[in-house]
mmCIF file with all atom_site columns, C-alpha atoms in Angstrom:
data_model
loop_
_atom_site.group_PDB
_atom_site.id
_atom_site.type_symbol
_atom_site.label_atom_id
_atom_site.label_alt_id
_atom_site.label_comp_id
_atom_site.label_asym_id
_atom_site.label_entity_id
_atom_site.label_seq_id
_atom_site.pdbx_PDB_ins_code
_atom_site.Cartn_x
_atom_site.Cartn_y
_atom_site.Cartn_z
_atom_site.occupancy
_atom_site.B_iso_or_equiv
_atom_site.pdbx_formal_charge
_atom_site.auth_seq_id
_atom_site.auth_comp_id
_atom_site.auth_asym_id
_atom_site.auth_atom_id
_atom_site.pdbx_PDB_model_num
ATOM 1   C CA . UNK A 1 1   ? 0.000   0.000  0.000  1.00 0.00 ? 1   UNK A CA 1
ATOM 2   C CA . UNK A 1 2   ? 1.230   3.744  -0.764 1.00 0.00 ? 2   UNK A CA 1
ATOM 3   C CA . UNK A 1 3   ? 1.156   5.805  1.696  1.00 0.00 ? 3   UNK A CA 1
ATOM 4   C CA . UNK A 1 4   ? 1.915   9.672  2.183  1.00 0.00 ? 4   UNK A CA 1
ATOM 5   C CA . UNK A 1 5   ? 2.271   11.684 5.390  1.00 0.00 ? 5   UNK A CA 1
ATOM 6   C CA . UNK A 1 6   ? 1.573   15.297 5.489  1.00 0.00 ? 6   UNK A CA 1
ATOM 7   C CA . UNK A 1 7   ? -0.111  17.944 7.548  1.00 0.00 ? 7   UNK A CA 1
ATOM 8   C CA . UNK A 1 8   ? -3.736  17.881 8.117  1.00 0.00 ? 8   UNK A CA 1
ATOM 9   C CA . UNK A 1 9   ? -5.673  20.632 6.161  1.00 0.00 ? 9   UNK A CA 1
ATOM 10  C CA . UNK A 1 10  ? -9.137  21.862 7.264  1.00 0.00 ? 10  UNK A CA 1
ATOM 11  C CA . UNK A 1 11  ? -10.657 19.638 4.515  1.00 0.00 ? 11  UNK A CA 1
ATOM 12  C CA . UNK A 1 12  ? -9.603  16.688 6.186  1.00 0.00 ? 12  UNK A CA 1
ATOM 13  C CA . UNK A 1 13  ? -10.988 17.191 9.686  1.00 0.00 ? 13  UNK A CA 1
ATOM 14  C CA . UNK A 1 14  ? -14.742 15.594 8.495  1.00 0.00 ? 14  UNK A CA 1
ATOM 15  C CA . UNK A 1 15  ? -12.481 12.204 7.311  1.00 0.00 ? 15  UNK A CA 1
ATOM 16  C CA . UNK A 1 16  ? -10.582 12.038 10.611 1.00 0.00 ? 16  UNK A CA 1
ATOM 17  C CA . UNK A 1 17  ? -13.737 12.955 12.995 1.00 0.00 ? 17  UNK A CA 1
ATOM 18  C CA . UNK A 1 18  ? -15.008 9.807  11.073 1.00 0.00 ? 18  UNK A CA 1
ATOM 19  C CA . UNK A 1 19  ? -11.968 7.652  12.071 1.00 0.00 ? 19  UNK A CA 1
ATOM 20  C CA . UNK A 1 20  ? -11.841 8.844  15.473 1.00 0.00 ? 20  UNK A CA 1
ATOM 21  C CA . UNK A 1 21  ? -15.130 7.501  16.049 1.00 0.00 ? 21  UNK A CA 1
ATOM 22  C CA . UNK A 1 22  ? -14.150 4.074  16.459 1.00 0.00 ? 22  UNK A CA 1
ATOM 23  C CA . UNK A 1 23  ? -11.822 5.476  19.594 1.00 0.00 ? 23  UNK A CA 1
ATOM 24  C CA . UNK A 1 24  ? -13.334 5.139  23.221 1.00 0.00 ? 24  UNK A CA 1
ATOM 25  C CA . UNK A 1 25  ? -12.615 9.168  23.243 1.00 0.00 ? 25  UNK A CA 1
ATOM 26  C CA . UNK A 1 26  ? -13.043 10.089 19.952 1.00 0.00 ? 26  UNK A CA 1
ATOM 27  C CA . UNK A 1 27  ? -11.882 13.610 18.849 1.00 0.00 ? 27  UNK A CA 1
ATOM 28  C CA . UNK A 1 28  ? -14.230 15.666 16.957 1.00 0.00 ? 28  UNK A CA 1
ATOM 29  C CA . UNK A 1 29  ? -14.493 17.811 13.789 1.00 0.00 ? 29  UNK A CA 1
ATOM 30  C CA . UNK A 1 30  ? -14.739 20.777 15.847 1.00 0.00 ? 30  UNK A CA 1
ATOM 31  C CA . UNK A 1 31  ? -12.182 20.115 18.104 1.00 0.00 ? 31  UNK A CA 1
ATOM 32  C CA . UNK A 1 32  ? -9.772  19.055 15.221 1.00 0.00 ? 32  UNK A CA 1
ATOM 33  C CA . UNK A 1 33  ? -10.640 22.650 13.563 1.00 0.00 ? 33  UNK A CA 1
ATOM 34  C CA . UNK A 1 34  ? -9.452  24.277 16.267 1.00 0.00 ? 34  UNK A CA 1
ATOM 35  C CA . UNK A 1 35  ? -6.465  22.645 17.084 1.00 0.00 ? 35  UNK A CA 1
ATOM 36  C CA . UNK A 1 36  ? -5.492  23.334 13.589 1.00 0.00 ? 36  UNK A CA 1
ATOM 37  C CA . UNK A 1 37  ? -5.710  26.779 14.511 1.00 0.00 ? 37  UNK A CA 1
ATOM 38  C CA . UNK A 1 38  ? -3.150  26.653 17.743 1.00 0.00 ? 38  UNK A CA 1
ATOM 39  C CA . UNK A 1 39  ? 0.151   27.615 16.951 1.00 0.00 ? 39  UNK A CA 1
ATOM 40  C CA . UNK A 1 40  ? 1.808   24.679 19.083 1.00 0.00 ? 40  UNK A CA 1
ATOM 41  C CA . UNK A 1 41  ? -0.361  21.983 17.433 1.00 0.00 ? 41  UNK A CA 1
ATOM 42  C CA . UNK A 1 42  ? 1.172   19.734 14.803 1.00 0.00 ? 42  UNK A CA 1
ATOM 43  C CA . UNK A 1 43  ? -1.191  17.246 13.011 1.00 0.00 ? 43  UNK A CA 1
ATOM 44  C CA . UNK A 1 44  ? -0.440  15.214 10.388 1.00 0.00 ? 44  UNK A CA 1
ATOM 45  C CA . UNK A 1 45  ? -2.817  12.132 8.199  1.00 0.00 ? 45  UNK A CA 1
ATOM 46  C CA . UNK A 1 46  ? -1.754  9.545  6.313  1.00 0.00 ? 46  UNK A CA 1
ATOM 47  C CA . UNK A 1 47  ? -2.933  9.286  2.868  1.00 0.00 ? 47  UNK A CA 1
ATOM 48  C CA . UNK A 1 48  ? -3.047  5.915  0.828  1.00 0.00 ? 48  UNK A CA 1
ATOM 49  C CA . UNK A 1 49  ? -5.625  4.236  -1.437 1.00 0.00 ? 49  UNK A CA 1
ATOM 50  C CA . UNK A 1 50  ? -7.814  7.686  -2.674 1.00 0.00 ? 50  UNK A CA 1
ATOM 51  C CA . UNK A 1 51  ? -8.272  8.588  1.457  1.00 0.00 ? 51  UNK A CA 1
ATOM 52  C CA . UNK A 1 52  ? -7.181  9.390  4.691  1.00 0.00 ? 52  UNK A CA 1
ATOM 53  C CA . UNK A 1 53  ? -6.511  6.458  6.784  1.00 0.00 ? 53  UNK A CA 1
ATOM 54  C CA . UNK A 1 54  ? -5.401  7.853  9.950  1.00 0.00 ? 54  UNK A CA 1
ATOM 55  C CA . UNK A 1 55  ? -4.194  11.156 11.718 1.00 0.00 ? 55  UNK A CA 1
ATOM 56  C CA . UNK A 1 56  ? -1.749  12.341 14.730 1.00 0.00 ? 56  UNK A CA 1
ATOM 57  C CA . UNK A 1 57  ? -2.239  15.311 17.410 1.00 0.00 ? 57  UNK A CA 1
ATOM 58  C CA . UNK A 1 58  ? 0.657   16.745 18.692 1.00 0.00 ? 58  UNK A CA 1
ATOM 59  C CA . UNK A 1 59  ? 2.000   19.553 20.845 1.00 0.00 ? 59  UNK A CA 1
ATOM 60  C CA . UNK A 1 60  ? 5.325   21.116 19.591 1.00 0.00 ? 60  UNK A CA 1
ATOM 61  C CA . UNK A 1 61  ? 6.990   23.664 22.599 1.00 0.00 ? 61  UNK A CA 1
ATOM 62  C CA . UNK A 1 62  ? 10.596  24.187 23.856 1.00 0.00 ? 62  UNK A CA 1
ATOM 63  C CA . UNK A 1 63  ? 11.798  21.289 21.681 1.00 0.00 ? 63  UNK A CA 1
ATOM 64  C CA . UNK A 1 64  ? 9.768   18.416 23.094 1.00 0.00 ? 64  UNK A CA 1
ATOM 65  C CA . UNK A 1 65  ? 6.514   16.852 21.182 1.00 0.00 ? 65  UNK A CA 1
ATOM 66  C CA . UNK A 1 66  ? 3.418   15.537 22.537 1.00 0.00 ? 66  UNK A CA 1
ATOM 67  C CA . UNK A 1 67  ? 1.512   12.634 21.047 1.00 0.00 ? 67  UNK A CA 1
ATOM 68  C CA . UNK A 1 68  ? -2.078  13.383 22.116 1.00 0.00 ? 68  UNK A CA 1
ATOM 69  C CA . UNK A 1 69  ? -4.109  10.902 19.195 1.00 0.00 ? 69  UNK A CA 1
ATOM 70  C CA . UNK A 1 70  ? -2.873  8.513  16.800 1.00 0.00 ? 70  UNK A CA 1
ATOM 71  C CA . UNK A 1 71  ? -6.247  7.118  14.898 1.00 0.00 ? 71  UNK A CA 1
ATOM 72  C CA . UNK A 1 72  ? -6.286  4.838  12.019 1.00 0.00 ? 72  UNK A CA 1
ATOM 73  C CA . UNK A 1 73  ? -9.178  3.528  10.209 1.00 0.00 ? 73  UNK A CA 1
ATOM 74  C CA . UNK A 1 74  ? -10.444 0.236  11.317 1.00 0.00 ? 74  UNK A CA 1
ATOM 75  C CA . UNK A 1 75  ? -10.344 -1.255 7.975  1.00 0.00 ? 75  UNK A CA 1
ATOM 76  C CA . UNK A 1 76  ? -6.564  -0.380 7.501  1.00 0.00 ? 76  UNK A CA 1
ATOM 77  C CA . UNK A 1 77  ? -5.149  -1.227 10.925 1.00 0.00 ? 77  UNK A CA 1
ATOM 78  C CA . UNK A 1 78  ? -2.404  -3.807 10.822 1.00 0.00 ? 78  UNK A CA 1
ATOM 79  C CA . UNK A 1 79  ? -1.115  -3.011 7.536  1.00 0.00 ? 79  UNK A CA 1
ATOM 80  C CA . UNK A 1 80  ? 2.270   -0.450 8.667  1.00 0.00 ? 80  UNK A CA 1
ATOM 81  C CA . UNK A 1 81  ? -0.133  2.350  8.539  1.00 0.00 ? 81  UNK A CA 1
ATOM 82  C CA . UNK A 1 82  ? 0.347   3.940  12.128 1.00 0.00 ? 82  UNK A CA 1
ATOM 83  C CA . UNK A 1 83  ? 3.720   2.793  11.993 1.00 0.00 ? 83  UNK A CA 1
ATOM 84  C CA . UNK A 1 84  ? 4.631   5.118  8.918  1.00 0.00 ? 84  UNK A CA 1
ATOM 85  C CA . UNK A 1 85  ? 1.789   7.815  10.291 1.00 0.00 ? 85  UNK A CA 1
ATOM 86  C CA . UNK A 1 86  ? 3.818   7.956  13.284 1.00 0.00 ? 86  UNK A CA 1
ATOM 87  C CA . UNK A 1 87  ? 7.444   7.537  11.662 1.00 0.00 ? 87  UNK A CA 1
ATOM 88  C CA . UNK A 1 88  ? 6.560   10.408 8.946  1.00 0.00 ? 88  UNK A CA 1
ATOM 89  C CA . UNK A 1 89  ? 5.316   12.882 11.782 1.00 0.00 ? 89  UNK A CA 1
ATOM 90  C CA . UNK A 1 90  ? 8.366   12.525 14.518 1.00 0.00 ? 90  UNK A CA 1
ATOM 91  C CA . UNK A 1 91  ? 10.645  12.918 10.924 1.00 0.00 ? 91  UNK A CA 1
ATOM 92  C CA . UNK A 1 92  ? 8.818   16.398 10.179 1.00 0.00 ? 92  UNK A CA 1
ATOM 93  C CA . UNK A 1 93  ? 8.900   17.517 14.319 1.00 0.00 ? 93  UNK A CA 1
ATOM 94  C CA . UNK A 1 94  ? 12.545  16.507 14.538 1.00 0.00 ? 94  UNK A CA 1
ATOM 95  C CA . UNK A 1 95  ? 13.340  19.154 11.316 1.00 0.00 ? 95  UNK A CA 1
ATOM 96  C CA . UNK A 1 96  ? 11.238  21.480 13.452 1.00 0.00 ? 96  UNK A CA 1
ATOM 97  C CA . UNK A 1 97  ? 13.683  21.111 16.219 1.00 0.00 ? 97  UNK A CA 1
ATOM 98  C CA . UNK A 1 98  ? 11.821  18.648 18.368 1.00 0.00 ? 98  UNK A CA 1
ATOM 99  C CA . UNK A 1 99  ? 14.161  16.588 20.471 1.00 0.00 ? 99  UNK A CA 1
ATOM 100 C CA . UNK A 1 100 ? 11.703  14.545 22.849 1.00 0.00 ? 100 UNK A CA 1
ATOM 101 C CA . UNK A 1 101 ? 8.661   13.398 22.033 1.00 0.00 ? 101 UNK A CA 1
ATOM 102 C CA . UNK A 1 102 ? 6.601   11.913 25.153 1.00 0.00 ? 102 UNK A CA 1
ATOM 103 C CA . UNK A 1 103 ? 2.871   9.974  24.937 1.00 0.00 ? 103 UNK A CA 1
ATOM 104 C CA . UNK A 1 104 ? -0.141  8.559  27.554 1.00 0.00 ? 104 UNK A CA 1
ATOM 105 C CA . UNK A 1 105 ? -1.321  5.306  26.286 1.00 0.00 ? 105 UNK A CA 1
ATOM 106 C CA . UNK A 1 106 ? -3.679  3.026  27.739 1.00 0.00 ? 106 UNK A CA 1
ATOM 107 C CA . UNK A 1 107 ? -1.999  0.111  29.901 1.00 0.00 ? 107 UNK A CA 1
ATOM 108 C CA . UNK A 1 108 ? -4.778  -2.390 28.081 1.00 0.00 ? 108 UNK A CA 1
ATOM 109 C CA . UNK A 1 109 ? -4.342  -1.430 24.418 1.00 0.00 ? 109 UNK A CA 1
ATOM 110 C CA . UNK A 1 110 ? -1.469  -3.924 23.047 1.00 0.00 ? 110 UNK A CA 1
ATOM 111 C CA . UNK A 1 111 ? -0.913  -3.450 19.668 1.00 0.00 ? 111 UNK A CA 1
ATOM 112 C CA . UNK A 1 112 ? -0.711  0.529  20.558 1.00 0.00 ? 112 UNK A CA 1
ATOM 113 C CA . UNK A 1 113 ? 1.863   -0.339 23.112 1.00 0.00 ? 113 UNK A CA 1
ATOM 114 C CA . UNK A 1 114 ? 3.707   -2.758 20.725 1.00 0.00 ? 114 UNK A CA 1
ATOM 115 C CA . UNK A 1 115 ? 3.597   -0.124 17.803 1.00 0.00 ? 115 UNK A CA 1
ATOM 116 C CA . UNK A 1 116 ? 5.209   2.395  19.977 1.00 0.00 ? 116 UNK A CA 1
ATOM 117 C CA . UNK A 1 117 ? 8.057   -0.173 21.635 1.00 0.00 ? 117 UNK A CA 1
ATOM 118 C CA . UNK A 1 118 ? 9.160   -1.165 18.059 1.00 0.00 ? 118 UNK A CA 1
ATOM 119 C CA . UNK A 1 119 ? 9.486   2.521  16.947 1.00 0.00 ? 119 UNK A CA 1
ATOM 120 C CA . UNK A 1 120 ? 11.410  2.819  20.003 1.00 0.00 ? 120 UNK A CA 1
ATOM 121 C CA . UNK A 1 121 ? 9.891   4.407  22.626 1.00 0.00 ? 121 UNK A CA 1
ATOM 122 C CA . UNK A 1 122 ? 10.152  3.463  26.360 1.00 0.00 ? 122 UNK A CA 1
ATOM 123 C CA . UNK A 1 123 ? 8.252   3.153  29.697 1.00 0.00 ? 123 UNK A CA 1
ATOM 124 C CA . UNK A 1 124 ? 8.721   6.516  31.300 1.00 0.00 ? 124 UNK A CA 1
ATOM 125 C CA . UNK A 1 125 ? 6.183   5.114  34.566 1.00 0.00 ? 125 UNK A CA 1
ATOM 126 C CA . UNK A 1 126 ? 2.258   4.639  35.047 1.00 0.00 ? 126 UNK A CA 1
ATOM 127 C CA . UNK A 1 127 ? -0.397  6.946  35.886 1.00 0.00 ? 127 UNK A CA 1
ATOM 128 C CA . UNK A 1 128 ? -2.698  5.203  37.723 1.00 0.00 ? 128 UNK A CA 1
ATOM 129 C CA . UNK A 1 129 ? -6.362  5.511  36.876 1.00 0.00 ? 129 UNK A CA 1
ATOM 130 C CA . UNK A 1 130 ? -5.925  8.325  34.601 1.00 0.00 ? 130 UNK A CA 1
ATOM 131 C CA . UNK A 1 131 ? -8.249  7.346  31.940 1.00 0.00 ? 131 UNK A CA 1
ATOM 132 C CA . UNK A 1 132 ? -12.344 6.610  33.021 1.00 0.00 ? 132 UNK A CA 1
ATOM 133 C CA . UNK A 1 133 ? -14.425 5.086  29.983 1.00 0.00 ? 133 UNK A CA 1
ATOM 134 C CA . UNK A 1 134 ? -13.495 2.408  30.071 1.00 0.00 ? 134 UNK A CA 1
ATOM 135 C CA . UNK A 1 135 ? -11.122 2.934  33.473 1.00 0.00 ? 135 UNK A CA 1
ATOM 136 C CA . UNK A 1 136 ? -7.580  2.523  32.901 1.00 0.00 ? 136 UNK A CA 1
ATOM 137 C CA . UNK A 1 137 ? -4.046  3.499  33.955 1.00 0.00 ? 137 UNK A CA 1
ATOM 138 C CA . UNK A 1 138 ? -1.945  5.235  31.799 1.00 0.00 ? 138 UNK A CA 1
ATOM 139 C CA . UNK A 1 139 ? 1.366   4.333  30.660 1.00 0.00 ? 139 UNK A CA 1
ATOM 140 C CA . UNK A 1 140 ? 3.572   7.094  29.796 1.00 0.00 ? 140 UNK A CA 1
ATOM 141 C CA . UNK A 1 141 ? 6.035   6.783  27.226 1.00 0.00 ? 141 UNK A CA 1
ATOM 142 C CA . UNK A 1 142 ? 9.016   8.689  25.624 1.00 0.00 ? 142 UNK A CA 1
ATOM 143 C CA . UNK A 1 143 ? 11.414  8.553  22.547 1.00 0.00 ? 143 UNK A CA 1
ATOM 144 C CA . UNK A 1 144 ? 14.602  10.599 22.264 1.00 0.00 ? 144 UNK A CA 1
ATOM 145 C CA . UNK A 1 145 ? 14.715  12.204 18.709 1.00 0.00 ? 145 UNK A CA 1
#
């Protein structure tokens, strides 16, 4: 599969809303819009097959990224396209000076936890019930750039 990493544009918000809703806390149009619209915010979708097929929030200040959502479409999961939606966007935040990048993931969602392992991130510690539908603790993660 071809696939192309960029930054989101406006015009892709409706697509990733769409995607998002198959996430326990699924990000919105609206609140994709206006992160667009923050000067710290850095998102990015991956493009392959006439579509979006996922997206990434992140936080860019004083050289250190935060991952806030990485969403891919059901239909396309387990086919390397998080792994080059997240490669593609900690390649363009690295040329924007970003040295750190640091993440919350759930402590019950595996493959998210493998994905970000093998791209080489590590346990930074655990935030105990941080996350409430479904409850879970929070494992926090971070990658050197």
């Amino acid at each position: 599969m071809e696939l192309s990493v960029r930054p989101m544009a406006a015009a892709d918000t409706a697509a990733c809303a769409v995607i998002a809703d198959a996430d326990a806390e699924p990000w919105t149009e609206s609140q994709l819009l206006s992160e667009l619209e923050s000067p710290a915010a850095r998102l990015f979708v991956a493009e392959g097959d006439g579509g979006v097929l996922g997206f990434a929030v992140f936080q860019l200040a004083a050289g250190e990224a935060i991952l806030y959502a990485l969403n891919v479409d059901p239909a396309a999961r387990r086919k390397g396209v998080g792994a080059a939606l997240l490669a593609g966007a900690l390649a363009a935040l690295k040329a924007e000076g970003a040295d750190q990048c640091f993440l919350e993931v759930r402590a019950a969602n595996a493959p998210a936890l493998a994905l970000y392992r093998r791209l080489g991130f590590s346990s930074a510690g655990v935030r105990r019930g941080f996350y409430r539908d479904p409850p879970d603790d929070a494992v926090v993660m971070t990658l050197t750039l």
